mmCIF file of C-alpha atoms and ligand atoms in Angstrom:
data_model
loop_
_atom_site.group_PDB
_atom_site.id
_atom_site.type_symbol
_atom_site.label_atom_id
_atom_site.label_comp_id
_atom_site.label_asym_id
_atom_site.label_seq_id
_atom_site.Cartn_x
_atom_site.Cartn_y
_atom_site.Cartn_z
ATOM 1 C CA MET A 1099 20.290 42.404 11.935
ATOM 2 C CA SER A 1100 17.244 40.337 12.496
ATOM 3 C CA THR A 1101 13.922 42.210 12.668
ATOM 4 C CA PRO A 1102 11.774 41.228 15.653
ATOM 5 C CA SER A 1103 8.240 39.983 15.156
ATOM 6 C CA ARG A 1104 5.229 42.222 15.688
ATOM 7 C CA ALA A 1105 4.366 40.112 18.758
ATOM 8 C CA TYR A 1106 7.827 40.899 20.282
ATOM 9 C CA ILE A 1107 7.403 44.654 19.542
ATOM 10 C CA ALA A 1108 3.811 44.600 20.981
ATOM 11 C CA GLY A 1109 5.189 42.750 24.111
ATOM 12 C CA LYS A 1110 7.930 45.389 24.631
ATOM 13 C CA LEU A 1111 5.416 48.249 24.142
ATOM 14 C CA ARG A 1112 3.335 46.823 26.988
ATOM 15 C CA SER A 1113 6.193 47.739 29.410
ATOM 16 C CA PHE A 1114 5.398 51.383 28.808
ATOM 17 C CA ALA A 1115 2.782 52.605 31.351
ATOM 18 C CA MET A 1116 0.983 54.662 28.657
ATOM 19 C CA PHE A 1117 0.289 51.493 26.597
ATOM 20 C CA GLY A 1118 -0.504 49.214 29.534
ATOM 21 C CA ASP A 1119 -4.256 49.310 29.006
ATOM 22 C CA LEU A 1120 -4.359 49.062 25.216
ATOM 23 C CA ALA A 1121 -6.376 46.086 23.801
ATOM 24 C CA ASP A 1122 -4.142 43.422 22.197
ATOM 25 C CA GLU A 1123 -5.380 44.136 18.703
ATOM 26 C CA ASP A 1124 -4.654 47.938 19.083
ATOM 27 C CA LEU A 1125 -1.209 47.150 20.427
ATOM 28 C CA VAL A 1126 -0.503 45.121 17.246
ATOM 29 C CA ILE A 1127 -1.669 48.047 15.103
ATOM 30 C CA LEU A 1128 0.671 50.312 17.065
ATOM 31 C CA ALA A 1129 3.533 47.815 16.680
ATOM 32 C CA GLU A 1130 3.017 47.968 12.946
ATOM 33 C CA MET A 1131 3.729 51.674 12.996
ATOM 34 C CA MET A 1132 7.068 51.178 14.756
ATOM 35 C CA THR A 1133 10.445 50.465 13.160
ATOM 36 C CA PHE A 1134 12.971 48.446 15.211
ATOM 37 C CA LYS A 1135 16.380 50.174 15.648
ATOM 38 C CA ARG A 1136 19.556 49.027 17.191
ATOM 39 C CA TYR A 1137 22.515 51.392 18.157
ATOM 40 C CA ALA A 1138 25.981 50.492 19.326
ATOM 41 C CA LYS A 1139 27.408 52.160 22.465
ATOM 42 C CA GLY A 1140 28.618 55.622 21.522
ATOM 43 C CA ALA A 1141 26.394 56.105 18.508
ATOM 44 C CA PHE A 1142 24.547 59.392 17.978
ATOM 45 C CA ILE A 1143 20.802 58.544 17.772
ATOM 46 C CA LEU A 1144 19.764 62.165 17.320
ATOM 47 C CA THR A 1145 21.853 65.227 16.600
ATOM 48 C CA GLN A 1146 21.102 68.732 17.808
ATOM 49 C CA ASN A 1147 19.652 71.105 15.125
ATOM 50 C CA GLU A 1148 18.640 68.349 12.723
ATOM 51 C CA GLN A 1149 15.104 68.152 11.551
ATOM 52 C CA GLY A 1150 12.957 65.741 13.600
ATOM 53 C CA VAL A 1151 11.416 62.947 11.584
ATOM 54 C CA ALA A 1152 10.668 60.354 14.253
ATOM 55 C CA MET A 1153 10.302 59.881 17.995
ATOM 56 C CA TYR A 1154 11.760 56.922 19.878
ATOM 57 C CA PHE A 1155 10.696 54.453 22.524
ATOM 58 C CA LEU A 1156 13.751 53.123 24.273
ATOM 59 C CA VAL A 1157 13.276 49.445 25.071
ATOM 60 C CA SER A 1158 16.701 48.471 26.270
ATOM 61 C CA GLY A 1159 19.879 50.317 27.297
ATOM 62 C CA ARG A 1160 20.663 53.844 28.399
ATOM 63 C CA VAL A 1161 21.033 57.177 26.488
ATOM 64 C CA LYS A 1162 22.508 60.492 27.324
ATOM 65 C CA VAL A 1163 20.799 63.773 26.328
ATOM 66 C CA SER A 1164 23.457 66.349 25.983
ATOM 67 C CA LEU A 1165 24.632 69.596 24.417
ATOM 68 C CA ALA A 1166 28.104 70.298 22.954
ATOM 69 C CA SER A 1167 29.733 73.709 22.844
ATOM 70 C CA PRO A 1168 31.717 74.745 19.654
ATOM 71 C CA GLU A 1169 34.884 74.208 21.776
ATOM 72 C CA GLY A 1170 33.836 70.609 22.391
ATOM 73 C CA LYS A 1171 32.706 71.108 26.017
ATOM 74 C CA GLU A 1172 29.789 68.966 27.001
ATOM 75 C CA LEU A 1173 26.654 69.653 29.124
ATOM 76 C CA ALA A 1174 24.690 66.524 30.001
ATOM 77 C CA LEU A 1175 21.045 67.372 30.379
ATOM 78 C CA ASN A 1176 19.854 63.969 31.390
ATOM 79 C CA TYR A 1177 20.294 60.234 31.207
ATOM 80 C CA LEU A 1178 17.330 58.138 30.130
ATOM 81 C CA GLU A 1179 16.902 54.458 31.035
ATOM 82 C CA ALA A 1180 14.513 52.049 29.247
ATOM 83 C CA PRO A 1181 11.483 52.199 29.219
ATOM 84 C CA ALA A 1182 11.572 55.889 28.196
ATOM 85 C CA HIS A 1183 10.817 57.976 25.219
ATOM 86 C CA PHE A 1184 12.639 60.812 23.478
ATOM 87 C CA GLY A 1185 12.679 62.839 20.236
ATOM 88 C CA GLU A 1186 9.075 63.963 20.613
ATOM 89 C CA MET A 1187 9.796 67.659 21.032
ATOM 90 C CA SER A 1188 10.650 68.485 17.494
ATOM 91 C CA LEU A 1189 7.658 66.513 16.234
ATOM 92 C CA VAL A 1190 5.198 68.530 18.328
ATOM 93 C CA ASP A 1191 6.760 71.996 17.902
ATOM 94 C CA ALA A 1192 8.269 71.533 14.316
ATOM 95 C CA GLU A 1193 11.580 73.036 15.522
ATOM 96 C CA PRO A 1194 14.965 71.398 15.009
ATOM 97 C CA ARG A 1195 16.263 68.758 17.518
ATOM 98 C CA SER A 1196 16.876 70.468 20.856
ATOM 99 C CA ALA A 1197 19.867 68.270 21.900
ATOM 100 C CA ASP A 1198 22.052 65.260 20.986
ATOM 101 C CA VAL A 1199 20.942 61.875 22.132
ATOM 102 C CA ILE A 1200 23.817 59.453 22.361
ATOM 103 C CA ALA A 1201 23.722 55.735 23.169
ATOM 104 C CA VAL A 1202 25.715 55.176 26.450
ATOM 105 C CA THR A 1203 25.242 51.416 26.169
ATOM 106 C CA ASP A 1204 24.096 49.269 23.260
ATOM 107 C CA VAL A 1205 20.596 50.356 22.681
ATOM 108 C CA GLU A 1206 17.285 48.998 21.245
ATOM 109 C CA ALA A 1207 14.500 51.353 20.368
ATOM 110 C CA PHE A 1208 11.325 51.565 18.326
ATOM 111 C CA ALA A 1209 11.044 54.626 16.057
ATOM 112 C CA LEU A 1210 7.569 56.129 15.422
ATOM 113 C CA ASP A 1211 7.584 58.196 12.229
ATOM 114 C CA ALA A 1212 6.370 61.816 12.642
ATOM 115 C CA ARG A 1213 3.640 61.102 10.088
ATOM 116 C CA ASP A 1214 2.248 58.341 12.295
ATOM 117 C CA LEU A 1215 2.150 60.305 15.639
ATOM 118 C CA SER A 1216 -1.438 61.527 15.144
ATOM 119 C CA SER A 1217 -2.677 58.022 14.296
ATOM 120 C CA ALA A 1218 -0.880 56.652 17.312
ATOM 121 C CA ILE A 1219 -2.562 59.275 19.542
ATOM 122 C CA GLN A 1220 -5.954 58.460 18.047
ATOM 123 C CA LEU A 1221 -5.389 54.839 18.887
ATOM 124 C CA GLN A 1222 -4.168 55.666 22.379
ATOM 125 C CA PRO A 1223 -5.107 59.100 23.632
ATOM 126 C CA ARG A 1224 -3.053 58.456 26.803
ATOM 127 C CA LEU A 1225 0.064 58.806 24.622
ATOM 128 C CA ALA A 1226 -0.704 62.521 24.316
ATOM 129 C CA LEU A 1227 -1.077 62.906 28.073
ATOM 130 C CA ALA A 1228 2.119 60.927 28.660
ATOM 131 C CA LEU A 1229 4.028 63.203 26.239
ATOM 132 C CA ILE A 1230 2.706 66.341 28.063
ATOM 133 C CA GLY A 1231 3.553 64.714 31.444
ATOM 134 C CA THR A 1232 7.162 64.135 30.310
ATOM 135 C CA LEU A 1233 7.540 67.709 29.035
ATOM 136 C CA SER A 1234 6.144 69.043 32.263
ATOM 137 C CA ARG A 1235 8.546 66.914 34.334
ATOM 138 C CA ARG A 1236 11.493 68.140 32.322
ATOM 139 C CA VAL A 1237 10.472 71.774 32.776
ATOM 140 C CA ARG A 1238 10.340 71.130 36.566
ATOM 141 C CA GLU A 1239 13.791 69.513 36.448
ATOM 142 C CA MET A 1240 15.166 72.449 34.514
ATOM 143 C CA ILE A 1241 13.661 74.880 37.017
ATOM 144 C CA SER A 1242 15.183 73.008 39.926
ATOM 145 C CA ARG A 1243 18.536 72.902 38.081
ATOM 146 C CA LEU A 1244 18.406 76.609 37.320
ATOM 147 C CA GLU A 1245 17.644 77.304 41.013
ATOM 148 C CA ASP A 1246 20.617 75.173 42.034
ATOM 149 C CA MET A 1247 22.893 76.905 39.540
ATOM 150 C CA ALA A 1248 21.832 80.388 40.751
ATOM 151 C CA PHE A 1249 21.534 79.841 44.532
ATOM 152 C CA HIS A 1250 23.695 76.844 45.423
ATOM 153 C CA ASP A 1251 27.363 75.693 45.241
ATOM 154 C CA ALA A 1252 28.831 72.690 43.465
ATOM 155 C CA THR A 1253 28.619 70.539 46.592
ATOM 156 C CA HIS A 1254 24.907 71.072 46.840
ATOM 157 C CA ARG A 1255 24.452 70.405 43.061
ATOM 158 C CA VAL A 1256 26.278 67.099 43.232
ATOM 159 C CA MET A 1257 24.112 66.032 46.187
ATOM 160 C CA ARG A 1258 21.003 67.018 44.251
ATOM 161 C CA VAL A 1259 22.038 64.933 41.187
ATOM 162 C CA LEU A 1260 22.745 61.925 43.539
ATOM 163 C CA LEU A 1261 19.314 62.352 45.169
ATOM 164 C CA ASN A 1262 17.442 62.759 41.829
ATOM 165 C CA VAL A 1263 19.095 59.746 40.152
ATOM 166 C CA ALA A 1264 18.676 57.496 43.197
ATOM 167 C CA THR A 1265 15.059 58.608 43.721
ATOM 168 C CA ALA A 1266 14.289 57.737 40.041
ATOM 169 C CA SER A 1267 15.925 54.399 40.614
ATOM 170 C CA TYR A 1268 13.900 53.793 43.763
ATOM 171 C CA GLU A 1269 10.672 54.688 41.981
ATOM 172 C CA SER A 1270 11.346 52.358 39.019
ATOM 173 C CA SER A 1271 13.008 49.408 40.752
ATOM 174 C CA GLY A 1272 12.580 49.819 44.512
ATOM 175 C CA VAL A 1273 16.299 50.346 45.263
ATOM 176 C CA PRO A 1274 17.947 53.739 45.725
ATOM 177 C CA ILE A 1275 21.111 53.094 43.761
ATOM 178 C CA ILE A 1276 23.202 54.837 41.105
ATOM 179 C CA GLU A 1277 24.413 52.302 38.562
ATOM 180 C CA GLY A 1278 26.538 52.773 35.524
ATOM 181 C CA LEU A 1279 27.171 56.498 35.924
ATOM 182 C CA THR A 1280 30.793 57.491 36.323
ATOM 183 C CA HIS A 1281 31.914 60.289 38.606
ATOM 184 C CA TYR A 1282 32.602 62.327 35.439
ATOM 185 C CA GLU A 1283 29.004 61.791 34.255
ATOM 186 C CA ILE A 1284 27.606 62.788 37.715
ATOM 187 C CA ALA A 1285 29.878 65.925 37.507
ATOM 188 C CA THR A 1286 28.541 66.967 34.033
ATOM 189 C CA LEU A 1287 25.018 66.652 35.273
ATOM 190 C CA ALA A 1288 25.884 68.841 38.268
ATOM 191 C CA GLY A 1289 27.772 71.373 36.127
ATOM 192 C CA THR A 1290 31.085 70.909 37.982
ATOM 193 C CA SER A 1291 34.402 69.084 37.676
ATOM 194 C CA ARG A 1292 35.062 65.336 38.108
ATOM 195 C CA GLU A 1293 37.324 66.120 41.075
ATOM 196 C CA THR A 1294 34.559 67.995 42.897
ATOM 197 C CA ALA A 1295 31.998 65.257 42.289
ATOM 198 C CA SER A 1296 34.506 62.593 43.605
ATOM 199 C CA ARG A 1297 35.317 64.689 46.666
ATOM 200 C CA VAL A 1298 31.621 65.145 47.562
ATOM 201 C CA ILE A 1299 30.861 61.467 47.039
ATOM 202 C CA SER A 1300 33.815 60.459 49.166
ATOM 203 C CA GLN A 1301 32.774 62.835 52.023
ATOM 204 C CA LEU A 1302 29.203 61.549 51.875
ATOM 205 C CA GLY A 1303 30.682 58.088 52.167
ATOM 206 C CA LYS A 1304 32.597 59.036 55.306
ATOM 207 C CA ASP A 1305 29.334 60.571 56.711
ATOM 208 C CA GLY A 1306 27.500 57.311 56.083
ATOM 209 C CA VAL A 1307 25.039 58.902 53.622
ATOM 210 C CA VAL A 1308 26.180 56.944 50.630
ATOM 211 C CA GLY A 1309 27.797 53.494 50.319
ATOM 212 C CA THR A 1310 29.518 51.842 47.468
ATOM 213 C CA LYS A 1311 28.850 48.262 46.258
ATOM 214 C CA GLY A 1312 31.265 47.459 43.445
ATOM 215 C CA ARG A 1313 30.432 50.125 40.802
ATOM 216 C CA LYS A 1314 27.086 50.921 42.340
ATOM 217 C CA ILE A 1315 26.429 53.831 44.673
ATOM 218 C CA VAL A 1316 23.734 53.171 47.282
ATOM 219 C CA ILE A 1317 22.042 56.285 48.701
ATOM 220 C CA ASP A 1318 20.311 56.836 51.997
ATOM 221 C CA LEU A 1319 17.486 58.976 50.435
ATOM 222 C CA LEU A 1320 16.193 60.280 53.729
ATOM 223 C CA ALA A 1321 19.590 61.398 55.097
ATOM 224 C CA LEU A 1322 20.644 62.934 51.778
ATOM 225 C CA GLY A 1323 17.281 64.753 51.563
ATOM 226 C CA GLN A 1324 17.766 66.134 55.072
ATOM 227 C CA LEU A 1325 21.308 67.202 54.305
ATOM 228 C CA LEU A 1326 20.140 69.100 51.140
ATOM 229 C CA GLU A 1327 17.431 70.851 53.099
ATOM 230 C CA SER A 1328 19.916 72.132 55.654
ATOM 231 C CA ASN A 1329 22.567 73.092 53.076
HETATM 232 P P1 CMP B 2776 13.908 66.562 20.289
HETATM 233 O O1 CMP B 2776 14.147 68.046 20.474
HETATM 234 O O2 CMP B 2776 13.049 66.185 19.165
HETATM 235 O O3 CMP B 2776 15.335 65.834 20.131
HETATM 236 C C1 CMP B 2776 16.188 65.798 21.253
HETATM 237 C C2 CMP B 2776 15.445 65.161 22.347
HETATM 238 O O4 CMP B 2776 16.089 65.130 23.623
HETATM 239 C C3 CMP B 2776 14.130 66.003 22.703
HETATM 240 O O5 CMP B 2776 13.262 65.912 21.631
HETATM 241 C C4 CMP B 2776 13.725 65.363 23.963
HETATM 242 O O6 CMP B 2776 13.050 64.162 23.731
HETATM 243 C C5 CMP B 2776 15.066 65.083 24.666
HETATM 244 N N1 CMP B 2776 15.364 66.124 25.685
HETATM 245 C C6 CMP B 2776 15.668 67.364 25.515
HETATM 246 N N2 CMP B 2776 15.903 67.980 26.706
HETATM 247 C C7 CMP B 2776 15.798 67.038 27.629
HETATM 248 C C8 CMP B 2776 15.973 67.050 29.035
HETATM 249 N N3 CMP B 2776 16.262 68.105 29.727
HETATM 250 N N4 CMP B 2776 15.735 65.865 29.667
HETATM 251 C C9 CMP B 2776 15.435 64.757 29.010
HETATM 252 N N5 CMP B 2776 15.290 64.697 27.665
HETATM 253 C C10 CMP B 2776 15.468 65.819 26.968
#
């Protein structure tokens, strides 16, 4: 495996909003703290309950954050798309890894060793704010999910997952699409069966709220938002 140059790593780090305003020389110092990692599709990048020794900056590909029950059942917590970071929780609270993180596609990431986190924050204090921002967003997502589990049925939860994923896509790339997620993966995020997820998506298609383009699902964000409000 060829190791990319510091300049390549520094260039990739620029795509993270939190590093956007760093001076070139500081970005190079930061790049020197990072180790380039490559994972094949299906590989476990982090395993729940292990000790955390590094956090990761995802520069290409997609990962799944999930929990597995002793019987082998899976609960997907989230899918993260580059640029994104993960593995910071056990570094900041010194507890074991909270979940598995699995490569859904081939993945490239930069690992920042736990011992270098303080130096990285001194170099770029916005990193600390970005980590807090991510944690706060995740708590909000969990609250919303808990609310859906307690107060709403599976149809509503599937619609919520579609709206959340398509909104994230709209915010990052300007198009409200769901790409690369199977109906099974949508179902695990919604805490329901694949059959239910497919039935809901098919009904929304008949209602003109979602459309399919090959393997992509295109969402009418406004219409789906209104449907959720009234449901
Ligand atoms: P850590 O606990 O060190 O290892 C597992 C990582 O998964 C965790 O840090 C977070 O970065 C990430 N993670 C845990 N829960 C969620 C979630 N609900 N959404 C997105 N990422 C998560």
